[in-house]
mmCIF file of C-alpha atoms in Angstrom:
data_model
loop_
_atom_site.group_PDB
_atom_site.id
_atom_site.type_symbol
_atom_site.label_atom_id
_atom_site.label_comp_id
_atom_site.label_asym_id
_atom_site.label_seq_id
_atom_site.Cartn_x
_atom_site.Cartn_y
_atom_site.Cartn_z
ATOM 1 C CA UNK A 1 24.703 -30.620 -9.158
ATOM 2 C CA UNK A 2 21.166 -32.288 -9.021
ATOM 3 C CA UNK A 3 19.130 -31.522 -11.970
ATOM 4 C CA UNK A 4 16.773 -29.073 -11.694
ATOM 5 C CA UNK A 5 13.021 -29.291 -12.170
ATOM 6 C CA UNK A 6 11.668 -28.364 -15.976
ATOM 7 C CA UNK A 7 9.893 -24.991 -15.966
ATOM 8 C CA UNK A 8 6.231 -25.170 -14.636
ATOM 9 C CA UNK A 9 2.722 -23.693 -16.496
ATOM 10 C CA UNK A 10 2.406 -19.888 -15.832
ATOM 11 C CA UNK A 11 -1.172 -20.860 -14.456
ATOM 12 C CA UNK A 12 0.545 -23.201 -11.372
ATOM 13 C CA UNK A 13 3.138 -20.872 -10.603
ATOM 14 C CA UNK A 14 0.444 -17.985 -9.874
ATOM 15 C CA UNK A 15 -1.125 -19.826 -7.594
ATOM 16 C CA UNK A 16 1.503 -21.634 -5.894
ATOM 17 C CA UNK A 17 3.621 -18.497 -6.157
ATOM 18 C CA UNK A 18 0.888 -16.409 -5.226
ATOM 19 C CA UNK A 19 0.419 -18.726 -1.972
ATOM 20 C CA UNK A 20 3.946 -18.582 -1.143
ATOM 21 C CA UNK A 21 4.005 -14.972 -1.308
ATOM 22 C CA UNK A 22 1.047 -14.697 1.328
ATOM 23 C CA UNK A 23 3.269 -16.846 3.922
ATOM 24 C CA UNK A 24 5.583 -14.695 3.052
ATOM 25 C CA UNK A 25 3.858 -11.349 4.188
ATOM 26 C CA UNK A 26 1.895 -13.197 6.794
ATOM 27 C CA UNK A 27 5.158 -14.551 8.903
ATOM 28 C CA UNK A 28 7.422 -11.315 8.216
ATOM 29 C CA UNK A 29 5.058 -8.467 8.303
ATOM 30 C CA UNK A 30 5.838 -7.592 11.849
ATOM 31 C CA UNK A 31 9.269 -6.882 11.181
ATOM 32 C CA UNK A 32 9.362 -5.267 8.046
ATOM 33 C CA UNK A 33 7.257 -2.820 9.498
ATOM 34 C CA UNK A 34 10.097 -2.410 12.816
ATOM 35 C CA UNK A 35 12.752 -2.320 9.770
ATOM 36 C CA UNK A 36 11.258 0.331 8.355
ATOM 37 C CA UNK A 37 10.641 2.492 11.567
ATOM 38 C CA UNK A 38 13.736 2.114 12.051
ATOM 39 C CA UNK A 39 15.213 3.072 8.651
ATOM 40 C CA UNK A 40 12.680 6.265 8.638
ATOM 41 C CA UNK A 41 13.239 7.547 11.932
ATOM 42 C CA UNK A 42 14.194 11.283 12.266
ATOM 43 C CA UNK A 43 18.078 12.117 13.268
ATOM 44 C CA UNK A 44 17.441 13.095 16.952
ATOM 45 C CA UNK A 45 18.478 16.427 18.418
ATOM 46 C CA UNK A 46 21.793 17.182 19.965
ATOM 47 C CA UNK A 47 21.437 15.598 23.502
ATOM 48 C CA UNK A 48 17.964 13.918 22.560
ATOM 49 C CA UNK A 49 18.228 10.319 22.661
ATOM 50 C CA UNK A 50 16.587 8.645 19.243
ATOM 51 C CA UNK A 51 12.893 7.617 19.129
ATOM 52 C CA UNK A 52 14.132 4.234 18.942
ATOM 53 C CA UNK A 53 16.924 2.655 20.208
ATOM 54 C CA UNK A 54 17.457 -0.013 18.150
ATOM 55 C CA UNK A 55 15.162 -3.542 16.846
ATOM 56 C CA UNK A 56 13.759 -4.673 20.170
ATOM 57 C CA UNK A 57 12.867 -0.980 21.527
ATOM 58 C CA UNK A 58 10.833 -0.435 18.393
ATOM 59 C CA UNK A 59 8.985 -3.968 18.665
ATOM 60 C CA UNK A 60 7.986 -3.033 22.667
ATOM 61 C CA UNK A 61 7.049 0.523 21.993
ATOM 62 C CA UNK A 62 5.024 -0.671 18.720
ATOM 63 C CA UNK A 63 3.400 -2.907 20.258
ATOM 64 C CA UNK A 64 2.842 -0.803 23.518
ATOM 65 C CA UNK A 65 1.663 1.901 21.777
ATOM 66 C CA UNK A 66 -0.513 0.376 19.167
ATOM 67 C CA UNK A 67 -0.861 -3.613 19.819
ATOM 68 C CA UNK A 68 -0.241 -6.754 18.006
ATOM 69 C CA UNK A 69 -2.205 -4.218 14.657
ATOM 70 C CA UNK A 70 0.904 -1.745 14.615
ATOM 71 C CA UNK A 71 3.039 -4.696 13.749
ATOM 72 C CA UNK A 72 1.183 -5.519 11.053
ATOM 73 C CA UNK A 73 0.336 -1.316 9.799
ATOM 74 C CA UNK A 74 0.179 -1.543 6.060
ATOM 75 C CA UNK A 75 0.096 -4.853 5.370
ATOM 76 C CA UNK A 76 -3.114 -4.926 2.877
ATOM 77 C CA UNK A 77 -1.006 -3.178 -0.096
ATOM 78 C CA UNK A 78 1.779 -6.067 0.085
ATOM 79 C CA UNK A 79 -1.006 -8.728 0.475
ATOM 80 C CA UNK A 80 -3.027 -7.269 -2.322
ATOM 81 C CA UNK A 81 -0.105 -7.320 -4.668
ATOM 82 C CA UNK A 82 1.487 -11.097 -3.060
ATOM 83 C CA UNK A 83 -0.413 -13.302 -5.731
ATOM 84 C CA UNK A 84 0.743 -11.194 -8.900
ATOM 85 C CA UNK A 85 3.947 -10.628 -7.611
ATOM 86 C CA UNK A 86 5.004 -13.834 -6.598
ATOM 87 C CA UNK A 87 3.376 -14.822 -9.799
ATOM 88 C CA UNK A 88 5.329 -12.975 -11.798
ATOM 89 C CA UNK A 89 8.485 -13.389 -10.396
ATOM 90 C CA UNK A 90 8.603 -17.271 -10.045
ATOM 91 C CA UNK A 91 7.780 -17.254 -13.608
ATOM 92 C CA UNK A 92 10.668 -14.502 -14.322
ATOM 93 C CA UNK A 93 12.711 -16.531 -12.974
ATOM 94 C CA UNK A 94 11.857 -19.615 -14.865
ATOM 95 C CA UNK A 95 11.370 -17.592 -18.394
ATOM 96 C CA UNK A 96 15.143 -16.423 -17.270
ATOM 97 C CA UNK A 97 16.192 -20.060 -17.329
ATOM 98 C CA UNK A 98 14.440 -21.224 -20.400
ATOM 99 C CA UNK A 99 16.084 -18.324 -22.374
ATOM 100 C CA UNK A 100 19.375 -19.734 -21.364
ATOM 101 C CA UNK A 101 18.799 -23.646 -22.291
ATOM 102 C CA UNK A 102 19.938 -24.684 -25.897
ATOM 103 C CA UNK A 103 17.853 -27.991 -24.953
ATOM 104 C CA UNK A 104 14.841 -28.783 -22.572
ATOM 105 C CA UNK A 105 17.356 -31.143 -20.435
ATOM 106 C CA UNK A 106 20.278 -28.810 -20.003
ATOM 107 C CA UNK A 107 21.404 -28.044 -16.233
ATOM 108 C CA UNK A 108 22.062 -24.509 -15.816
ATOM 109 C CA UNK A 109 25.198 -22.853 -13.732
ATOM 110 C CA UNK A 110 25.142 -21.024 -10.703
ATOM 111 C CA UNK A 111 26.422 -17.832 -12.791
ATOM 112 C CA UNK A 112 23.057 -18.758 -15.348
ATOM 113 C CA UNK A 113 20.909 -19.148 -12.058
ATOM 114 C CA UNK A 114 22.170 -15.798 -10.902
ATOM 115 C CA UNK A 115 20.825 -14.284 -14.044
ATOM 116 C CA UNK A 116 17.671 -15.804 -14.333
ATOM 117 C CA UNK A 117 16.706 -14.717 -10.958
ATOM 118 C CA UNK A 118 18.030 -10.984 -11.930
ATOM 119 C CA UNK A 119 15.402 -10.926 -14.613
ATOM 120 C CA UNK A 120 12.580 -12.223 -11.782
ATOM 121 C CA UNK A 121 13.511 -8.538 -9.697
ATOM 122 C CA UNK A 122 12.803 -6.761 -13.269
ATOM 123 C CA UNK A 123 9.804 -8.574 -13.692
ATOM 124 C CA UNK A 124 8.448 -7.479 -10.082
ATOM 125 C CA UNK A 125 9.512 -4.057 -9.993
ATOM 126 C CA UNK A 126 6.140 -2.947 -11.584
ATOM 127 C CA UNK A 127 4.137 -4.420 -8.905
ATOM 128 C CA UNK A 128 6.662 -4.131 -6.041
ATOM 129 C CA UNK A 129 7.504 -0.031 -6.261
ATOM 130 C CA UNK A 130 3.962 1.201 -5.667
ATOM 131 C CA UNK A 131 3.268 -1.226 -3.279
ATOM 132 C CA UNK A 132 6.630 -0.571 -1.185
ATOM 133 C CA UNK A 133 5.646 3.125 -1.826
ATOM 134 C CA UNK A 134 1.979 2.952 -0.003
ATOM 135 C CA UNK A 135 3.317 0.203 2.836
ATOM 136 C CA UNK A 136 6.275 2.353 3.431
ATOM 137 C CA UNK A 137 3.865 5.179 3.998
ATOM 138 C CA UNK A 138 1.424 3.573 6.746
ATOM 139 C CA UNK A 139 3.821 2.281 8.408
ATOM 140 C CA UNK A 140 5.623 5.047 9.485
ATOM 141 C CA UNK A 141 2.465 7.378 9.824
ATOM 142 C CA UNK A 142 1.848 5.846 13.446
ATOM 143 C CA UNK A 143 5.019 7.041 14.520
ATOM 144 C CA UNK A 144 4.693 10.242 13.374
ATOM 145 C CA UNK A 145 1.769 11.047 15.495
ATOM 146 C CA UNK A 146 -0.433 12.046 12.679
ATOM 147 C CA UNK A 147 -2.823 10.519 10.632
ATOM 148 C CA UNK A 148 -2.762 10.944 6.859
ATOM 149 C CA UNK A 149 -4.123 8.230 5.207
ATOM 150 C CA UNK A 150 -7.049 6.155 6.155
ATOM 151 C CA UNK A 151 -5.497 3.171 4.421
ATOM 152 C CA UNK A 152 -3.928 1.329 1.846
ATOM 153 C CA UNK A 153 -6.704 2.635 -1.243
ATOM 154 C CA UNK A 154 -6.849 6.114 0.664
ATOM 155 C CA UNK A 155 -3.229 6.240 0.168
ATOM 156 C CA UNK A 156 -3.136 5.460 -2.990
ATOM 157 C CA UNK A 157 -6.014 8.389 -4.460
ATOM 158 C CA UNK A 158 -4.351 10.601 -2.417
ATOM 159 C CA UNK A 159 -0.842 10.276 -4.068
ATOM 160 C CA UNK A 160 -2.648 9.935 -7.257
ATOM 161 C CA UNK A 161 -3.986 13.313 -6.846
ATOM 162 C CA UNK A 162 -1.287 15.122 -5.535
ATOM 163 C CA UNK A 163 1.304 13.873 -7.777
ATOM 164 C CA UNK A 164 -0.116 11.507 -10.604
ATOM 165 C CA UNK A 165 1.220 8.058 -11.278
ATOM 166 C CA UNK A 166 4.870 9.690 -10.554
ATOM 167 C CA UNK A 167 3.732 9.727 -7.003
ATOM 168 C CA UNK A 168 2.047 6.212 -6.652
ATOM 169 C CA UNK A 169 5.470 4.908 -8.427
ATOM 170 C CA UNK A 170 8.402 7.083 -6.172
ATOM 171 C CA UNK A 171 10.873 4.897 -6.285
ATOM 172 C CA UNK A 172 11.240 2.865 -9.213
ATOM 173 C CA UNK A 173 14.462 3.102 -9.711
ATOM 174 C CA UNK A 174 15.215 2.043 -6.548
ATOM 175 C CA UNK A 175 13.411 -0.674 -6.069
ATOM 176 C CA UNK A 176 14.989 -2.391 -8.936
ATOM 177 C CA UNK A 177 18.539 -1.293 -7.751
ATOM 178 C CA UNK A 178 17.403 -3.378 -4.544
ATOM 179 C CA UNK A 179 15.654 -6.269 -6.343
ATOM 180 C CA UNK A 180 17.494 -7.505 -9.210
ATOM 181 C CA UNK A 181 20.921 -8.093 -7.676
ATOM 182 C CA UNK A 182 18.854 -9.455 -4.372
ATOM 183 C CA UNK A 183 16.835 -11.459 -6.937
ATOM 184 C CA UNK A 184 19.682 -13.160 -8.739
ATOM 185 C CA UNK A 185 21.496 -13.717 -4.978
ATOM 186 C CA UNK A 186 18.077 -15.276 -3.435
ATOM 187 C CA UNK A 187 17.301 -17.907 -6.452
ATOM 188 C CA UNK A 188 20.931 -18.691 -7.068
ATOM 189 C CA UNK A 189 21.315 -18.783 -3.603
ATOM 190 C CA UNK A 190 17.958 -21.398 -2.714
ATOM 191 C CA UNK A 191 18.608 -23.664 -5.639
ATOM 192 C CA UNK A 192 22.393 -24.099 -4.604
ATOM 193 C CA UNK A 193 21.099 -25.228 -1.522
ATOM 194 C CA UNK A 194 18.393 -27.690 -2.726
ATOM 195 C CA UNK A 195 21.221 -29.168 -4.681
ATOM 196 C CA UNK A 196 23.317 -29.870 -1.792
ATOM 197 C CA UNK A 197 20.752 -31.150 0.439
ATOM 198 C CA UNK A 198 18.782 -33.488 -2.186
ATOM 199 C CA UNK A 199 20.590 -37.126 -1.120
ATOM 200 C CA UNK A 200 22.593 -38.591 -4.211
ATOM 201 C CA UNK A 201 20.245 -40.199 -6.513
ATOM 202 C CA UNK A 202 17.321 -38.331 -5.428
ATOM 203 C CA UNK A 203 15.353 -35.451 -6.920
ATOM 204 C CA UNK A 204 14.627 -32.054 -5.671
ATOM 205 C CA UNK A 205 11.319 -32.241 -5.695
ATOM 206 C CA UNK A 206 11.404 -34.935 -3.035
ATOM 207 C CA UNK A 207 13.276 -32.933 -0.267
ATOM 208 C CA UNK A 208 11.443 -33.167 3.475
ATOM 209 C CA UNK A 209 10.000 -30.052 4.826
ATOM 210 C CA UNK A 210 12.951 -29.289 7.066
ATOM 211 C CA UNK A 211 15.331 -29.262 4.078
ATOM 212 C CA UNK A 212 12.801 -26.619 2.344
ATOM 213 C CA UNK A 213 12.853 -24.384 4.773
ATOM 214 C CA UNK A 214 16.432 -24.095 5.554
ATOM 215 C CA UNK A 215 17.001 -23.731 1.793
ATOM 216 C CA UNK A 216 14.452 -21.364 1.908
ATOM 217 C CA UNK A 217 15.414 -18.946 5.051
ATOM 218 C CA UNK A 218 19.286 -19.144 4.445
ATOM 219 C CA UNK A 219 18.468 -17.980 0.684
ATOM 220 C CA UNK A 220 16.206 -15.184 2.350
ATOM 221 C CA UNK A 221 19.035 -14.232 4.316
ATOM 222 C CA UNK A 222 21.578 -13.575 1.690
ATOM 223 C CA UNK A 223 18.535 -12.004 -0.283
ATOM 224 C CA UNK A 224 18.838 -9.200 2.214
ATOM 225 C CA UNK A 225 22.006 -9.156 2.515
ATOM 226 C CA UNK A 226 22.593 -7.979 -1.181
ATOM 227 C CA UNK A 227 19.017 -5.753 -0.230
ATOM 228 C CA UNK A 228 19.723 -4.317 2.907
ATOM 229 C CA UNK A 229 21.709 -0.623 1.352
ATOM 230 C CA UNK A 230 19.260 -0.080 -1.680
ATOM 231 C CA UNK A 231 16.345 -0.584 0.689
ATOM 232 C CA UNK A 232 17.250 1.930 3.260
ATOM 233 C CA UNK A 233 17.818 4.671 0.308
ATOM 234 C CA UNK A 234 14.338 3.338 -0.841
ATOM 235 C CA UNK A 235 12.628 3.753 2.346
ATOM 236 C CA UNK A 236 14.330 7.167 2.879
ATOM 237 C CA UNK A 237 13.009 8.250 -0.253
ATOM 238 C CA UNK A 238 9.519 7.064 -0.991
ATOM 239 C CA UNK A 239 8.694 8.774 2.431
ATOM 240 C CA UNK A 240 10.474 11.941 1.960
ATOM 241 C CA UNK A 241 8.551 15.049 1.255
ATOM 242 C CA UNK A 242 7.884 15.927 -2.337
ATOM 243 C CA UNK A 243 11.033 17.988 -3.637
ATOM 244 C CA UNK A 244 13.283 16.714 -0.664
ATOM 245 C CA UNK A 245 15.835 14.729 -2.667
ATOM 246 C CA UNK A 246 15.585 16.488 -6.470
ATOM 247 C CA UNK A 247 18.358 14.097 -7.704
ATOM 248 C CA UNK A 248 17.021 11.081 -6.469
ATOM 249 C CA UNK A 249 19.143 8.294 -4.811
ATOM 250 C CA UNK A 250 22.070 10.275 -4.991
ATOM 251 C CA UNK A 251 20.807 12.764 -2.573
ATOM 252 C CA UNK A 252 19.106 10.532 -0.208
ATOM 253 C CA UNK A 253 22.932 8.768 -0.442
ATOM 254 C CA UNK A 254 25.102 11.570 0.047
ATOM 255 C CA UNK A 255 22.868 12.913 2.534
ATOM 256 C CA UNK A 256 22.745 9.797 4.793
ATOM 257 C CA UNK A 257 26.724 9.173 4.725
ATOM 258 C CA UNK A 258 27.147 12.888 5.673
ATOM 259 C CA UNK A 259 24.918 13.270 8.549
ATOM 260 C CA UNK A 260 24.724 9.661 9.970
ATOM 261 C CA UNK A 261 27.762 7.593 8.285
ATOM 262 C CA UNK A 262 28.057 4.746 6.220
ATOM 263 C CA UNK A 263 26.783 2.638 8.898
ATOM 264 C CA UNK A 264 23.812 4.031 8.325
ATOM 265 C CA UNK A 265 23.001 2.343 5.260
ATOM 266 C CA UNK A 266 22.581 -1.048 7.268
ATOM 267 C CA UNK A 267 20.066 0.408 9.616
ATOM 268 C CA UNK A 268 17.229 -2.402 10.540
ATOM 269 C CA UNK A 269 19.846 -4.949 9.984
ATOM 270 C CA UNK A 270 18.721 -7.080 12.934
ATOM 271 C CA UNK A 271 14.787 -6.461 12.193
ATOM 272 C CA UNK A 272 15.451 -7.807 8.622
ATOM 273 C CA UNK A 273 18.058 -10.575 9.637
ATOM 274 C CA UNK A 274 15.213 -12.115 12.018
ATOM 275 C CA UNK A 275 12.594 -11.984 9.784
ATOM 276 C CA UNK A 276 14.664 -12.772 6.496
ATOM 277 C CA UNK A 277 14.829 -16.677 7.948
ATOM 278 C CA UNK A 278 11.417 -17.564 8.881
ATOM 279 C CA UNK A 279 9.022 -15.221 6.025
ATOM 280 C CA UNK A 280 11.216 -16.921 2.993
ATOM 281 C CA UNK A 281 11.268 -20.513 4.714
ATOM 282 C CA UNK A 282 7.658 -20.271 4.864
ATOM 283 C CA UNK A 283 7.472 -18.380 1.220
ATOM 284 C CA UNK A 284 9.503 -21.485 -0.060
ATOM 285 C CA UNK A 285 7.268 -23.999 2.111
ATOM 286 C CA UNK A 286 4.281 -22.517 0.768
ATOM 287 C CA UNK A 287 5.364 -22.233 -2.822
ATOM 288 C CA UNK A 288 6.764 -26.376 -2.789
ATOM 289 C CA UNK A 289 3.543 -27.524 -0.932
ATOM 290 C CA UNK A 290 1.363 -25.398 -3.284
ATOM 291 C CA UNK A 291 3.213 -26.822 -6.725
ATOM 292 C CA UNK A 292 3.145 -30.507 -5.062
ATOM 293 C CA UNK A 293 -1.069 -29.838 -4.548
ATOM 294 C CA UNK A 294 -1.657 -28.255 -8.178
ATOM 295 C CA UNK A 295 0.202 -30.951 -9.812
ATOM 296 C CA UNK A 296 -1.659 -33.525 -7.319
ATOM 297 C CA UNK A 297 -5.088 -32.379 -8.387
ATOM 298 C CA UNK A 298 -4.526 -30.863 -12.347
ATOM 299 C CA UNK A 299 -1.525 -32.708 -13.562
ATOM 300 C CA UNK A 300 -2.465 -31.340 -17.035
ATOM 301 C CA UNK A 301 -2.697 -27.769 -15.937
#
């Protein structure tokens, strides 16, 4: 195993995380918006064929219906919270790995990894769930022919007031029953692969651009992978009608397996599959080339 990098300053790892993160949204937007579309859409009547047929029919009548702007419907509440959330988890995960080193020089496991990237999803959840919550929202409020919310902040007052914070933060639990596992998986997962690609004698930190973002997309990829279940139940219910699902996840669970199957738990696979590889290649890109600048210009930082 190459040895891993020492932890970096909380102060460089907003920033470069915070730059990563806006890649991130940036490159994937368009399909996290089809994935959830998709996840949301009503069951369709007996002999009605659904609204959308699968990935590709959603992307052409999105993009019909609304241009290149529908793709990218809710986007300001996951760029808003990018720079504190990428913040915060990059240093989750490296505050996870410190807490498991006896000594400053000590190369961690892949089981240790795996941990430390479990405590990043924790770390996130606070900013992630209202965000998800208010995205979620907008996104599907096109489809649904009527118009609610005025925006990201709109949305936000308005489930203030109808609900208090309860409302702005539907979905908590969810959101960490998606991210921590994913978390672990998608750390674990890219610094496995930045071990096996750095040539022997070299460091990590010196791996070409190409090398980053495989690491990075293949790790985003079995990110979602782990994801994919606890984010359809999420979607499900932080757009549900107040009341709809009293017990929670279980309901939303139950519910889907009975009416659709368990199949249905995977639904926006392929939307989330394509844009899994190139939003965390260029998360990763961003995050390596914003570290490599920061310690360029304020190596004391």
């Amino acid at each position: 195993m190459a040895k891993q990098p020492q932890p970096i300053s909380p102060l460089k790892n907003f920033f470069a995380g915070g730059f990563g993160g806006v890649c991130l949204v940036f490159v994937g937007h368009p399909l996290d918006t089809i994935k959830v579309r998709l996840q949301t859409q009503p069951k369709p009547q007996p002999g009605q064929p659904p609204l959308y047929s699968g990935t590709f029919d959603c992307f052409r009548k999105t993009l019909v219906g609304e241009g290149v702007q529908g793709l990218y419907r809710g986007m300001a509440a996951p760029i808003i919270g990018v720079t504190p959330m990428f913040a915060v988890c990059f240093f989750g995960f490296g505050l996870g790995k410190r807490l498991q080193q006896r000594n400053p020089d000590d190369v961690l496991t892949y089981p240790q990894l795996f941990a430390a990237g479990m405590l990043s999803g924790v770390f996130t959840t606070v900013i992630m769930a209202p965000g998800e919550r208010i995205k979620c929202l907008l996104q599907i409020q096109a489809a649904t022919g009527e118009t609610k919310y005025s925006g990201s902040l709109d949305c936000a007052k308005q489930l203030y007031r109808e609900a208090g914070i309860r409302g702005v933060y539907k979905g908590t639990v969810l959101t960490l029953m998606r991210d921590v596992p994913a978390s672990g998986m998608y750390f674990m997962t890219y610094e496995w692969l930045k071990n096996i690609l750095t040539p022997e004698g070299k460091s990590v930190s010196d791996l070409s651009v190409p090398r980053i973002l495989f690491a990075g997309g293949l790790a985003g990829i079995f990110n979602w992978a782990v994801a994919i279940p606890p984010d359809v139940l999420k979607s499900r219910f932080q757009t549900a009608p107040a009341g709809k699902y009293p017990n929670g996840f279980r309901d939303v669970l139950r519910e889907l397996i009975r009416e659709e199957g368990v199949a249905s738990l995977y639904k926006g696979f392929t939307a989330v599959m394509i844009r899994a590889f190139p939003a965390n290649a260029a998360c990763f890109l961003g995050f390596e080339v914003a570290m490599k600048f920061l310690n360029w210009v304020a190596p004391g930082l």
